[in-house]
PDB file of C-alpha atoms and ligand atoms in Angstrom:
ATOM      1  CA  MET A   1       0.000   0.000   0.000  1.00  0.00           C
ATOM      2  CA  SER A   2       1.362   3.403  -0.909  1.00  0.00           C
ATOM      3  CA  ALA A   3       1.997   6.122   1.667  1.00  0.00           C
ATOM      4  CA  VAL A   4      -0.643   8.857   1.671  1.00  0.00           C
ATOM      5  CA  VAL A   5       1.130  10.909   4.346  1.00  0.00           C
ATOM      6  CA  GLU A   6       4.849  10.624   5.000  1.00  0.00           C
ATOM      7  CA  PHE A   7       6.579  12.841   7.557  1.00  0.00           C
ATOM      8  CA  ASP A   8      10.352  12.483   7.740  1.00  0.00           C
ATOM      9  CA  ALA A   9      12.054  14.129  10.736  1.00  0.00           C
ATOM     10  CA  VAL A  10       9.566  17.014  10.669  1.00  0.00           C
ATOM     11  CA  SER A  11       9.995  19.976  12.975  1.00  0.00           C
ATOM     12  CA  VAL A  12       7.906  23.135  13.139  1.00  0.00           C
ATOM     13  CA  ARG A  13       9.352  26.068  15.068  1.00  0.00           C
ATOM     14  CA  ARG A  14       7.908  29.493  15.803  1.00  0.00           C
ATOM     15  CA  GLY A  15      10.479  31.685  17.519  1.00  0.00           C
ATOM     16  CA  GLN A  16      11.778  29.680  20.472  1.00  0.00           C
ATOM     17  CA  SER A  17       8.769  27.307  20.482  1.00  0.00           C
ATOM     18  CA  HIS A  18       8.972  23.816  19.018  1.00  0.00           C
ATOM     19  CA  LEU A  19       5.451  22.997  17.859  1.00  0.00           C
ATOM     20  CA  LEU A  20       6.605  19.660  16.411  1.00  0.00           C
ATOM     21  CA  ASN A  21       9.944  18.087  17.084  1.00  0.00           C
ATOM     22  CA  ASP A  22      11.641  15.561  14.782  1.00  0.00           C
ATOM     23  CA  LEU A  23       8.390  13.755  13.993  1.00  0.00           C
ATOM     24  CA  SER A  24       8.340  10.843  11.542  1.00  0.00           C
ATOM     25  CA  LEU A  25       5.076   9.201  10.540  1.00  0.00           C
ATOM     26  CA  THR A  26       3.774   7.056   7.688  1.00  0.00           C
ATOM     27  CA  VAL A  27       0.048   6.807   6.985  1.00  0.00           C
ATOM     28  CA  ARG A  28      -0.761   4.330   4.227  1.00  0.00           C
ATOM     29  CA  GLU A  29      -3.696   4.141   1.862  1.00  0.00           C
ATOM     30  CA  GLY A  30      -6.823   2.764   3.547  1.00  0.00           C
ATOM     31  CA  GLU A  31      -5.593   3.327   7.104  1.00  0.00           C
ATOM     32  CA  HIS A  32      -7.669   5.289   9.614  1.00  0.00           C
ATOM     33  CA  TRP A  33      -5.635   7.095  12.273  1.00  0.00           C
ATOM     34  CA  VAL A  34      -6.616   8.799  15.483  1.00  0.00           C
ATOM     35  CA  VAL A  35      -4.288  11.384  17.042  1.00  0.00           C
ATOM     36  CA  LEU A  36      -4.509  11.926  20.801  1.00  0.00           C
ATOM     37  CA  GLY A  37      -2.553  14.221  23.073  1.00  0.00           C
ATOM     38  CA  PRO A  38      -2.907  16.993  25.642  1.00  0.00           C
ATOM     39  CA  ASN A  39      -3.651  20.640  24.808  1.00  0.00           C
ATOM     40  CA  GLY A  40      -0.690  22.149  22.989  1.00  0.00           C
ATOM     41  CA  ALA A  41       0.817  18.766  22.010  1.00  0.00           C
ATOM     42  CA  GLY A  42       0.945  19.740  18.326  1.00  0.00           C
ATOM     43  CA  LYS A  43      -2.108  17.863  16.980  1.00  0.00           C
ATOM     44  CA  THR A  44      -3.574  20.753  14.996  1.00  0.00           C
ATOM     45  CA  THR A  45      -0.109  21.656  13.711  1.00  0.00           C
ATOM     46  CA  LEU A  46       0.270  18.093  12.431  1.00  0.00           C
ATOM     47  CA  LEU A  47      -3.108  18.307  10.640  1.00  0.00           C
ATOM     48  CA  GLN A  48      -2.175  21.681   9.121  1.00  0.00           C
ATOM     49  CA  LEU A  49       0.895  20.042   7.583  1.00  0.00           C
ATOM     50  CA  ALA A  50      -1.082  16.992   6.431  1.00  0.00           C
ATOM     51  CA  GLY A  51      -3.658  19.343   4.893  1.00  0.00           C
ATOM     52  CA  ALA A  52      -1.001  21.325   2.970  1.00  0.00           C
ATOM     53  CA  ARG A  53      -1.898  24.432   5.001  1.00  0.00           C
ATOM     54  CA  MET A  54       1.587  24.806   6.485  1.00  0.00           C
ATOM     55  CA  HIS A  55       5.185  23.899   5.626  1.00  0.00           C
ATOM     56  CA  PRO A  56       7.673  22.290   8.032  1.00  0.00           C
ATOM     57  CA  THR A  57      10.605  24.333   9.321  1.00  0.00           C
ATOM     58  CA  THR A  58      12.879  21.310   8.796  1.00  0.00           C
ATOM     59  CA  GLY A  59      12.288  17.779   7.495  1.00  0.00           C
ATOM     60  CA  THR A  60      10.087  16.695   4.611  1.00  0.00           C
ATOM     61  CA  VAL A  61       6.344  16.146   4.246  1.00  0.00           C
ATOM     62  CA  GLN A  62       5.032  14.000   1.387  1.00  0.00           C
ATOM     63  CA  LEU A  63       1.292  14.083   0.728  1.00  0.00           C
ATOM     64  CA  LEU A  64      -0.309  11.831  -1.883  1.00  0.00           C
ATOM     65  CA  GLU A  65       3.192  11.235  -3.275  1.00  0.00           C
ATOM     66  CA  GLU A  66       3.902  14.954  -3.697  1.00  0.00           C
ATOM     67  CA  GLU A  67       6.479  16.766  -1.593  1.00  0.00           C
ATOM     68  CA  LEU A  68       5.397  19.963   0.162  1.00  0.00           C
ATOM     69  CA  GLY A  69       7.491  22.827  -1.172  1.00  0.00           C
ATOM     70  CA  ARG A  70       7.744  21.186  -4.611  1.00  0.00           C
ATOM     71  CA  VAL A  71       4.053  21.089  -5.477  1.00  0.00           C
ATOM     72  CA  ASP A  72       1.327  23.656  -6.085  1.00  0.00           C
ATOM     73  CA  VAL A  73      -0.688  23.378  -2.840  1.00  0.00           C
ATOM     74  CA  PHE A  74      -3.788  24.646  -4.634  1.00  0.00           C
ATOM     75  CA  GLU A  75      -3.729  21.500  -6.773  1.00  0.00           C
ATOM     76  CA  LEU A  76      -3.139  19.311  -3.734  1.00  0.00           C
ATOM     77  CA  ARG A  77      -5.804  20.750  -1.408  1.00  0.00           C
ATOM     78  CA  PRO A  78      -8.902  19.604  -3.354  1.00  0.00           C
ATOM     79  CA  ARG A  79      -7.609  16.033  -2.919  1.00  0.00           C
ATOM     80  CA  ILE A  80      -7.653  16.490   0.860  1.00  0.00           C
ATOM     81  CA  GLY A  81     -10.846  16.981   2.897  1.00  0.00           C
ATOM     82  CA  PHE A  82     -10.321  19.125   5.987  1.00  0.00           C
ATOM     83  CA  THR A  83     -12.574  20.178   8.847  1.00  0.00           C
ATOM     84  CA  SER A  84     -11.695  22.159  11.938  1.00  0.00           C
ATOM     85  CA  ALA A  85     -13.360  24.559  14.341  1.00  0.00           C
ATOM     86  CA  ASN A  86     -11.212  27.294  12.798  1.00  0.00           C
ATOM     87  CA  LEU A  87     -12.690  26.678   9.381  1.00  0.00           C
ATOM     88  CA  ALA A  88     -16.181  26.730  10.873  1.00  0.00           C
ATOM     89  CA  GLN A  89     -15.515  30.187  12.331  1.00  0.00           C
ATOM     90  CA  GLN A  90     -14.620  31.468   8.866  1.00  0.00           C
ATOM     91  CA  THR A  91     -17.947  30.291   7.421  1.00  0.00           C
ATOM     92  CA  PRO A  92     -20.292  33.243   6.820  1.00  0.00           C
ATOM     93  CA  GLY A  93     -23.397  32.757   8.972  1.00  0.00           C
ATOM     94  CA  SER A  94     -25.611  33.680   6.015  1.00  0.00           C
ATOM     95  CA  GLU A  95     -24.170  30.855   3.859  1.00  0.00           C
ATOM     96  CA  ILE A  96     -26.933  28.447   2.797  1.00  0.00           C
ATOM     97  CA  VAL A  97     -26.090  24.932   3.959  1.00  0.00           C
ATOM     98  CA  ARG A  98     -26.283  23.366   0.479  1.00  0.00           C
ATOM     99  CA  ASP A  99     -23.925  26.087  -0.827  1.00  0.00           C
ATOM    100  CA  LEU A 100     -21.494  25.431   2.014  1.00  0.00           C
ATOM    101  CA  VAL A 101     -21.126  21.875   0.718  1.00  0.00           C
ATOM    102  CA  LEU A 102     -21.281  22.841  -2.962  1.00  0.00           C
ATOM    103  CA  THR A 103     -18.582  25.536  -2.811  1.00  0.00           C
ATOM    104  CA  ALA A 104     -16.047  22.926  -1.677  1.00  0.00           C
ATOM    105  CA  ALA A 105     -16.002  21.829  -5.331  1.00  0.00           C
ATOM    106  CA  TYR A 106     -14.226  25.152  -6.016  1.00  0.00           C
ATOM    107  CA  GLY A 107     -12.246  25.241  -2.781  1.00  0.00           C
ATOM    108  CA  VAL A 108     -13.935  28.470  -1.665  1.00  0.00           C
ATOM    109  CA  LEU A 109     -16.069  29.535   1.281  1.00  0.00           C
ATOM    110  CA  GLY A 110     -19.070  31.666   0.393  1.00  0.00           C
ATOM    111  CA  ARG A 111     -21.019  31.335  -2.828  1.00  0.00           C
ATOM    112  CA  TRP A 112     -20.330  34.029  -5.370  1.00  0.00           C
ATOM    113  CA  THR A 113     -21.166  33.721  -9.051  1.00  0.00           C
ATOM    114  CA  GLU A 114     -19.975  30.190  -9.811  1.00  0.00           C
ATOM    115  CA  GLU A 115     -22.190  27.990 -11.934  1.00  0.00           C
ATOM    116  CA  TYR A 116     -22.566  24.432 -10.688  1.00  0.00           C
ATOM    117  CA  GLU A 117     -23.341  21.271 -12.610  1.00  0.00           C
ATOM    118  CA  GLU A 118     -26.590  19.518 -11.762  1.00  0.00           C
ATOM    119  CA  SER A 119     -24.469  16.497 -10.758  1.00  0.00           C
ATOM    120  CA  ASP A 120     -22.619  18.677  -8.184  1.00  0.00           C
ATOM    121  CA  VAL A 121     -25.926  19.839  -6.687  1.00  0.00           C
ATOM    122  CA  GLN A 122     -27.096  16.227  -6.558  1.00  0.00           C
ATOM    123  CA  ARG A 123     -23.889  15.162  -4.793  1.00  0.00           C
ATOM    124  CA  ALA A 124     -24.248  17.962  -2.218  1.00  0.00           C
ATOM    125  CA  ASN A 125     -27.855  16.918  -1.578  1.00  0.00           C
ATOM    126  CA  ASP A 126     -26.833  13.246  -1.263  1.00  0.00           C
ATOM    127  CA  LEU A 127     -24.076  14.085   1.246  1.00  0.00           C
ATOM    128  CA  LEU A 128     -26.438  16.185   3.361  1.00  0.00           C
ATOM    129  CA  ALA A 129     -28.973  13.352   3.288  1.00  0.00           C
ATOM    130  CA  ALA A 130     -26.267  10.840   4.289  1.00  0.00           C
ATOM    131  CA  PHE A 131     -25.568  13.000   7.351  1.00  0.00           C
ATOM    132  CA  ARG A 132     -29.320  13.256   8.042  1.00  0.00           C
ATOM    133  CA  ILE A 133     -29.479  17.017   7.515  1.00  0.00           C
ATOM    134  CA  GLY A 134     -31.042  16.924   4.043  1.00  0.00           C
ATOM    135  CA  ASP A 135     -34.030  18.885   5.354  1.00  0.00           C
ATOM    136  CA  LEU A 136     -31.721  21.725   6.457  1.00  0.00           C
ATOM    137  CA  ALA A 137     -30.182  22.260   2.994  1.00  0.00           C
ATOM    138  CA  ASP A 138     -31.912  25.634   2.436  1.00  0.00           C
ATOM    139  CA  ARG A 139     -31.223  27.058   5.913  1.00  0.00           C
ATOM    140  CA  PRO A 140     -28.495  29.663   6.659  1.00  0.00           C
ATOM    141  CA  PHE A 141     -25.490  28.073   8.420  1.00  0.00           C
ATOM    142  CA  ALA A 142     -25.906  30.379  11.458  1.00  0.00           C
ATOM    143  CA  THR A 143     -29.298  28.839  12.285  1.00  0.00           C
ATOM    144  CA  LEU A 144     -27.873  25.298  12.697  1.00  0.00           C
ATOM    145  CA  SER A 145     -27.149  23.679  16.046  1.00  0.00           C
ATOM    146  CA  GLU A 146     -23.549  22.782  16.905  1.00  0.00           C
ATOM    147  CA  GLY A 147     -24.073  19.133  15.954  1.00  0.00           C
ATOM    148  CA  GLU A 148     -25.787  20.034  12.698  1.00  0.00           C
ATOM    149  CA  ARG A 149     -22.894  22.386  11.854  1.00  0.00           C
ATOM    150  CA  LYS A 150     -20.347  19.636  12.435  1.00  0.00           C
ATOM    151  CA  ARG A 151     -22.234  17.299  10.135  1.00  0.00           C
ATOM    152  CA  ALA A 152     -22.564  19.991   7.453  1.00  0.00           C
ATOM    153  CA  GLN A 153     -18.809  20.634   7.603  1.00  0.00           C
ATOM    154  CA  ILE A 154     -17.934  16.975   7.260  1.00  0.00           C
ATOM    155  CA  ALA A 155     -20.354  16.719   4.324  1.00  0.00           C
ATOM    156  CA  ARG A 156     -18.469  19.675   2.800  1.00  0.00           C
ATOM    157  CA  SER A 157     -15.096  18.038   3.356  1.00  0.00           C
ATOM    158  CA  LEU A 158     -16.299  14.973   1.392  1.00  0.00           C
ATOM    159  CA  MET A 159     -17.673  16.965  -1.575  1.00  0.00           C
ATOM    160  CA  THR A 160     -14.514  16.608  -3.699  1.00  0.00           C
ATOM    161  CA  ASP A 161     -14.357  12.859  -2.982  1.00  0.00           C
ATOM    162  CA  PRO A 162     -10.965  13.354  -1.275  1.00  0.00           C
ATOM    163  CA  GLU A 163      -8.250  10.713  -1.051  1.00  0.00           C
ATOM    164  CA  LEU A 164      -7.348  11.933   2.436  1.00  0.00           C
ATOM    165  CA  LEU A 165      -9.805  13.206   5.080  1.00  0.00           C
ATOM    166  CA  LEU A 166      -8.570  15.209   8.087  1.00  0.00           C
ATOM    167  CA  LEU A 167     -10.882  15.887  11.034  1.00  0.00           C
ATOM    168  CA  ASP A 168      -9.795  18.150  13.895  1.00  0.00           C
ATOM    169  CA  GLU A 169     -11.930  17.394  16.974  1.00  0.00           C
ATOM    170  CA  PRO A 170     -15.105  16.581  15.020  1.00  0.00           C
ATOM    171  CA  ALA A 171     -17.098  15.644  18.151  1.00  0.00           C
ATOM    172  CA  SER A 172     -16.099  18.524  20.432  1.00  0.00           C
ATOM    173  CA  GLY A 173     -19.014  20.506  21.822  1.00  0.00           C
ATOM    174  CA  LEU A 174     -21.612  17.857  20.995  1.00  0.00           C
ATOM    175  CA  ASP A 175     -24.064  16.392  23.491  1.00  0.00           C
ATOM    176  CA  LEU A 176     -24.273  12.636  24.015  1.00  0.00           C
ATOM    177  CA  GLY A 177     -26.859  12.059  21.274  1.00  0.00           C
ATOM    178  CA  GLY A 178     -25.051  14.364  18.839  1.00  0.00           C
ATOM    179  CA  ARG A 179     -21.729  12.650  19.503  1.00  0.00           C
ATOM    180  CA  GLU A 180     -23.165   9.184  19.011  1.00  0.00           C
ATOM    181  CA  GLU A 181     -24.877  10.197  15.756  1.00  0.00           C
ATOM    182  CA  LEU A 182     -21.675  11.735  14.458  1.00  0.00           C
ATOM    183  CA  LEU A 183     -19.644   8.649  15.410  1.00  0.00           C
ATOM    184  CA  GLN A 184     -22.146   6.467  13.598  1.00  0.00           C
ATOM    185  CA  ALA A 185     -21.825   8.644  10.474  1.00  0.00           C
ATOM    186  CA  LEU A 186     -18.020   8.537  10.697  1.00  0.00           C
ATOM    187  CA  THR A 187     -18.029   4.768  11.182  1.00  0.00           C
ATOM    188  CA  GLU A 188     -20.120   4.467   8.009  1.00  0.00           C
ATOM    189  CA  ILE A 189     -17.575   6.596   6.114  1.00  0.00           C
ATOM    190  CA  LEU A 190     -14.640   4.534   7.401  1.00  0.00           C
ATOM    191  CA  GLY A 191     -16.372   1.304   6.421  1.00  0.00           C
ATOM    192  CA  SER A 192     -17.596   2.446   3.006  1.00  0.00           C
ATOM    193  CA  LYS A 193     -16.208   1.207  -0.289  1.00  0.00           C
ATOM    194  CA  ASN A 194     -13.481   3.578  -1.567  1.00  0.00           C
ATOM    195  CA  ALA A 195     -13.328   5.288   1.847  1.00  0.00           C
ATOM    196  CA  PRO A 196     -10.653   7.995   2.010  1.00  0.00           C
ATOM    197  CA  THR A 197      -7.649   7.478   4.253  1.00  0.00           C
ATOM    198  CA  THR A 198      -8.446   9.412   7.438  1.00  0.00           C
ATOM    199  CA  ILE A 199      -6.709  11.177  10.336  1.00  0.00           C
ATOM    200  CA  THR A 200      -8.964  12.246  13.220  1.00  0.00           C
ATOM    201  CA  VAL A 201      -7.745  14.382  16.101  1.00  0.00           C
ATOM    202  CA  THR A 202      -9.598  14.026  19.377  1.00  0.00           C
ATOM    203  CA  HIS A 203      -9.141  14.689  23.076  1.00  0.00           C
ATOM    204  CA  HIS A 204     -11.203  11.741  24.260  1.00  0.00           C
ATOM    205  CA  VAL A 205     -10.890   8.015  23.563  1.00  0.00           C
ATOM    206  CA  GLU A 206     -14.712   7.868  23.832  1.00  0.00           C
ATOM    207  CA  GLU A 207     -14.809   9.851  20.563  1.00  0.00           C
ATOM    208  CA  ILE A 208     -12.803   7.312  18.535  1.00  0.00           C
ATOM    209  CA  PRO A 209     -15.115   5.906  15.846  1.00  0.00           C
ATOM    210  CA  PRO A 210     -15.118   2.124  15.450  1.00  0.00           C
ATOM    211  CA  GLY A 211     -13.140   1.364  12.291  1.00  0.00           C
ATOM    212  CA  VAL A 212     -10.067   3.384  13.306  1.00  0.00           C
ATOM    213  CA  THR A 213      -7.024   1.198  12.621  1.00  0.00           C
ATOM    214  CA  HIS A 214      -4.048   3.170  13.967  1.00  0.00           C
ATOM    215  CA  ALA A 215      -3.231   5.605  16.763  1.00  0.00           C
ATOM    216  CA  LEU A 216      -0.625   8.315  17.277  1.00  0.00           C
ATOM    217  CA  LEU A 217      -0.071   9.612  20.805  1.00  0.00           C
ATOM    218  CA  LEU A 218       1.589  13.017  20.821  1.00  0.00           C
ATOM    219  CA  LYS A 219       3.196  14.934  23.657  1.00  0.00           C
ATOM    220  CA  ASP A 220       5.241  18.161  23.481  1.00  0.00           C
ATOM    221  CA  GLY A 221       5.463  17.906  19.687  1.00  0.00           C
ATOM    222  CA  GLY A 222       6.910  14.380  19.736  1.00  0.00           C
ATOM    223  CA  THR A 223       5.666  10.806  19.443  1.00  0.00           C
ATOM    224  CA  VAL A 224       4.910   8.754  22.563  1.00  0.00           C
ATOM    225  CA  ALA A 225       3.488   5.843  20.554  1.00  0.00           C
ATOM    226  CA  ALA A 226       2.413   5.230  16.957  1.00  0.00           C
ATOM    227  CA  GLY A 227       1.115   2.146  15.195  1.00  0.00           C
ATOM    228  CA  PRO A 228      -1.817  -0.269  15.013  1.00  0.00           C
ATOM    229  CA  ILE A 229      -4.408   0.890  17.549  1.00  0.00           C
ATOM    230  CA  ASP A 230      -4.221  -2.305  19.649  1.00  0.00           C
ATOM    231  CA  GLU A 231      -0.500  -1.753  20.191  1.00  0.00           C
ATOM    232  CA  ALA A 232      -0.317   2.042  20.478  1.00  0.00           C
ATOM    233  CA  LEU A 233      -3.475   2.806  22.463  1.00  0.00           C
ATOM    234  CA  THR A 234      -2.754   1.287  25.863  1.00  0.00           C
ATOM    235  CA  SER A 235      -3.208   2.386  29.474  1.00  0.00           C
ATOM    236  CA  GLU A 236       0.582   2.751  29.805  1.00  0.00           C
ATOM    237  CA  ASN A 237       0.947   4.952  26.727  1.00  0.00           C
ATOM    238  CA  LEU A 238      -2.042   7.119  27.704  1.00  0.00           C
ATOM    239  CA  THR A 239      -0.580   7.497  31.185  1.00  0.00           C
ATOM    240  CA  GLU A 240       2.708   8.705  29.723  1.00  0.00           C
ATOM    241  CA  THR A 241       0.978  11.002  27.228  1.00  0.00           C
ATOM    242  CA  PHE A 242      -1.375  12.735  29.657  1.00  0.00           C
ATOM    243  CA  ASP A 243       0.791  12.597  32.808  1.00  0.00           C
ATOM    244  CA  VAL A 244      -2.031  11.020  34.774  1.00  0.00           C
ATOM    245  CA  SER A 245      -2.479   7.379  35.644  1.00  0.00           C
ATOM    246  CA  VAL A 246      -5.122   6.143  33.184  1.00  0.00           C
ATOM    247  CA  VAL A 247      -7.045   2.884  32.863  1.00  0.00           C
ATOM    248  CA  LEU A 248      -8.291   2.145  29.333  1.00  0.00           C
ATOM    249  CA  ASP A 249     -11.243  -0.113  28.487  1.00  0.00           C
ATOM    250  CA  GLU A 250     -12.369  -1.361  25.088  1.00  0.00           C
ATOM    251  CA  GLN A 251     -15.681  -2.927  24.135  1.00  0.00           C
ATOM    252  CA  GLU A 252     -16.736  -3.700  20.572  1.00  0.00           C
ATOM    253  CA  GLY A 253     -14.435  -1.086  19.072  1.00  0.00           C
ATOM    254  CA  ARG A 254     -15.453   1.651  21.536  1.00  0.00           C
ATOM    255  CA  TYR A 255     -12.985   2.940  24.115  1.00  0.00           C
ATOM    256  CA  SER A 256     -13.327   4.548  27.521  1.00  0.00           C
ATOM    257  CA  ALA A 257     -10.691   5.851  29.905  1.00  0.00           C
ATOM    258  CA  ARG A 258     -10.642   6.991  33.499  1.00  0.00           C
ATOM    259  CA  ALA A 259      -7.946   8.267  35.776  1.00  0.00           C
ATOM    260  CA  HIS A 260      -6.675   5.821  38.338  1.00  0.00           C
ATOM    261  CA  PHE A 261      -5.704   7.476  41.572  1.00  0.00           C
ATOM    262  CA  ALA A 262      -4.071   5.537  44.378  1.00  0.00           C
ATOM    263  CA  ALA A 263      -6.410   5.100  47.332  1.00  0.00           C
ATOM    264  CA  PRO A 264      -5.596   7.721  49.996  1.00  0.00           C
ATOM    265  CA  GLU A 265      -3.807   6.356  53.028  1.00  0.00           C
ATOM    266  CA  ARG A 266      -6.046   6.013  56.108  1.00  0.00           C
ATOM    267  CA  ARG A 267      -5.359   8.770  58.550  1.00  0.00           C
ATOM    268  CA  ARG A 268      -3.867   7.482  61.767  1.00  0.00           C
ATOM    269  CA  ARG A 269      -5.715   8.488  64.897  1.00  0.00           C
TER     270      ARG A 269
HETATM  271  N1  ATP B   1       2.494  30.923  15.796  1.00  0.00           N
HETATM  272  C1  ATP B   1       2.824  30.361  16.940  1.00  0.00           C
HETATM  273  N2  ATP B   1       3.858  30.827  17.690  1.00  0.00           N
HETATM  274  C2  ATP B   1       4.222  30.234  18.843  1.00  0.00           C
HETATM  275  N3  ATP B   1       3.630  29.142  19.343  1.00  0.00           N
HETATM  276  C3  ATP B   1       2.603  28.640  18.651  1.00  0.00           C
HETATM  277  C4  ATP B   1       2.143  29.187  17.410  1.00  0.00           C
HETATM  278  N4  ATP B   1       1.118  28.458  16.959  1.00  0.00           N
HETATM  279  C5  ATP B   1       0.942  27.469  17.877  1.00  0.00           C
HETATM  280  N5  ATP B   1       1.811  27.590  18.882  1.00  0.00           N
HETATM  281  C6  ATP B   1       1.944  26.682  20.055  1.00  0.00           C
HETATM  282  O1  ATP B   1       2.233  25.405  19.561  1.00  0.00           O
HETATM  283  C7  ATP B   1       1.716  24.416  20.431  1.00  0.00           C
HETATM  284  C8  ATP B   1       0.981  23.376  19.604  1.00  0.00           C
HETATM  285  O2  ATP B   1      -0.207  23.936  19.101  1.00  0.00           O
HETATM  286  P1  ATP B   1      -1.369  23.037  18.446  1.00  0.00           P
HETATM  287  O3  ATP B   1      -2.481  23.959  18.073  1.00  0.00           O
HETATM  288  O4  ATP B   1      -0.792  22.222  17.360  1.00  0.00           O
HETATM  289  O5  ATP B   1      -1.769  22.120  19.675  1.00  0.00           O
HETATM  290  P2  ATP B   1      -2.962  21.072  19.826  1.00  0.00           P
HETATM  291  O6  ATP B   1      -2.357  19.760  20.193  1.00  0.00           O
HETATM  292  O7  ATP B   1      -3.842  21.112  18.639  1.00  0.00           O
HETATM  293  O8  ATP B   1      -3.712  21.642  21.108  1.00  0.00           O
HETATM  294  P3  ATP B   1      -5.298  21.650  21.472  1.00  0.00           P
HETATM  295  O9  ATP B   1      -5.593  20.292  22.014  1.00  0.00           O
HETATM  296  O10 ATP B   1      -5.386  22.695  22.547  1.00  0.00           O
HETATM  297  O11 ATP B   1      -6.061  21.988  20.244  1.00  0.00           O
HETATM  298  C9  ATP B   1       0.862  25.150  21.450  1.00  0.00           C
HETATM  299  O12 ATP B   1       1.582  25.242  22.647  1.00  0.00           O
HETATM  300  C10 ATP B   1       0.673  26.527  20.841  1.00  0.00           C
HETATM  301  O13 ATP B   1       0.568  27.525  21.826  1.00  0.00           O
HETATM  302 MG1   MG B   2      -5.822  21.641  18.291  1.00  0.00          MG
END
């Protein structure tokens, strides 16, 4: 299987700060990765590189067999679906939901004067229906709930039928029902024929969709563990990553974690 994302000794520095430090990673076609790590670990920075939104300070990044710095990123980006809270903030509130999905075909936010093929409109409608928000297609984005917005954004990121899909905290801010619905939709994507290779960043193991195959645990811009999820996602590795003693459970592809604190010593009388 060919490498879709290949980081070789990648570092990203801003002033004195090391956002990523000598990171090497290979994500192959058909793999589904989850990236976990504490606030500030470098997860979003990693996705920015994998989405051709940023260049490394040192090291090389290959995406879809093209090397960043030697390729026109505007040709690369339509092949990569990307969603993040940042992108959501840039979406004009007046944008009609169907147009939000449709405009991804042109790599723009905000409909202007583009003419769209009937087949593009049909695809946008199909994606919205697949995420169970088909009835919201004519509503302005600002009127959607948080969960509906997340689903609309993921529908948008799939519009160009990308080879690589990057999701930065797709389930953050959702209530229990919203999270479960989103996970179900993501699991369907991961299991579908011709599914894109995916990298999902999350803070919580409970938000890992069944179907994820690999895990990367990041801390201070470096790798704690990376590999098949059964090997990389362990209580020991989570404990090291988050600096708190963690017990991990897995049931039918769903994970849960809780801190494990030593029982306090009985006070002597
Ligand atoms: N332009 C910048 N200059 C200096 N430091 C920066 C810059 N951009 C990001 N950082 C720092 O780099 C670190 C990594 O940021 P990043 O957004 O990748 O973390 P993250 O793992 O996504 O965190 P979170 O879980 O909070 O989203 C953070 O400590 C952040 O403050
Ligand atoms: Mg982040």
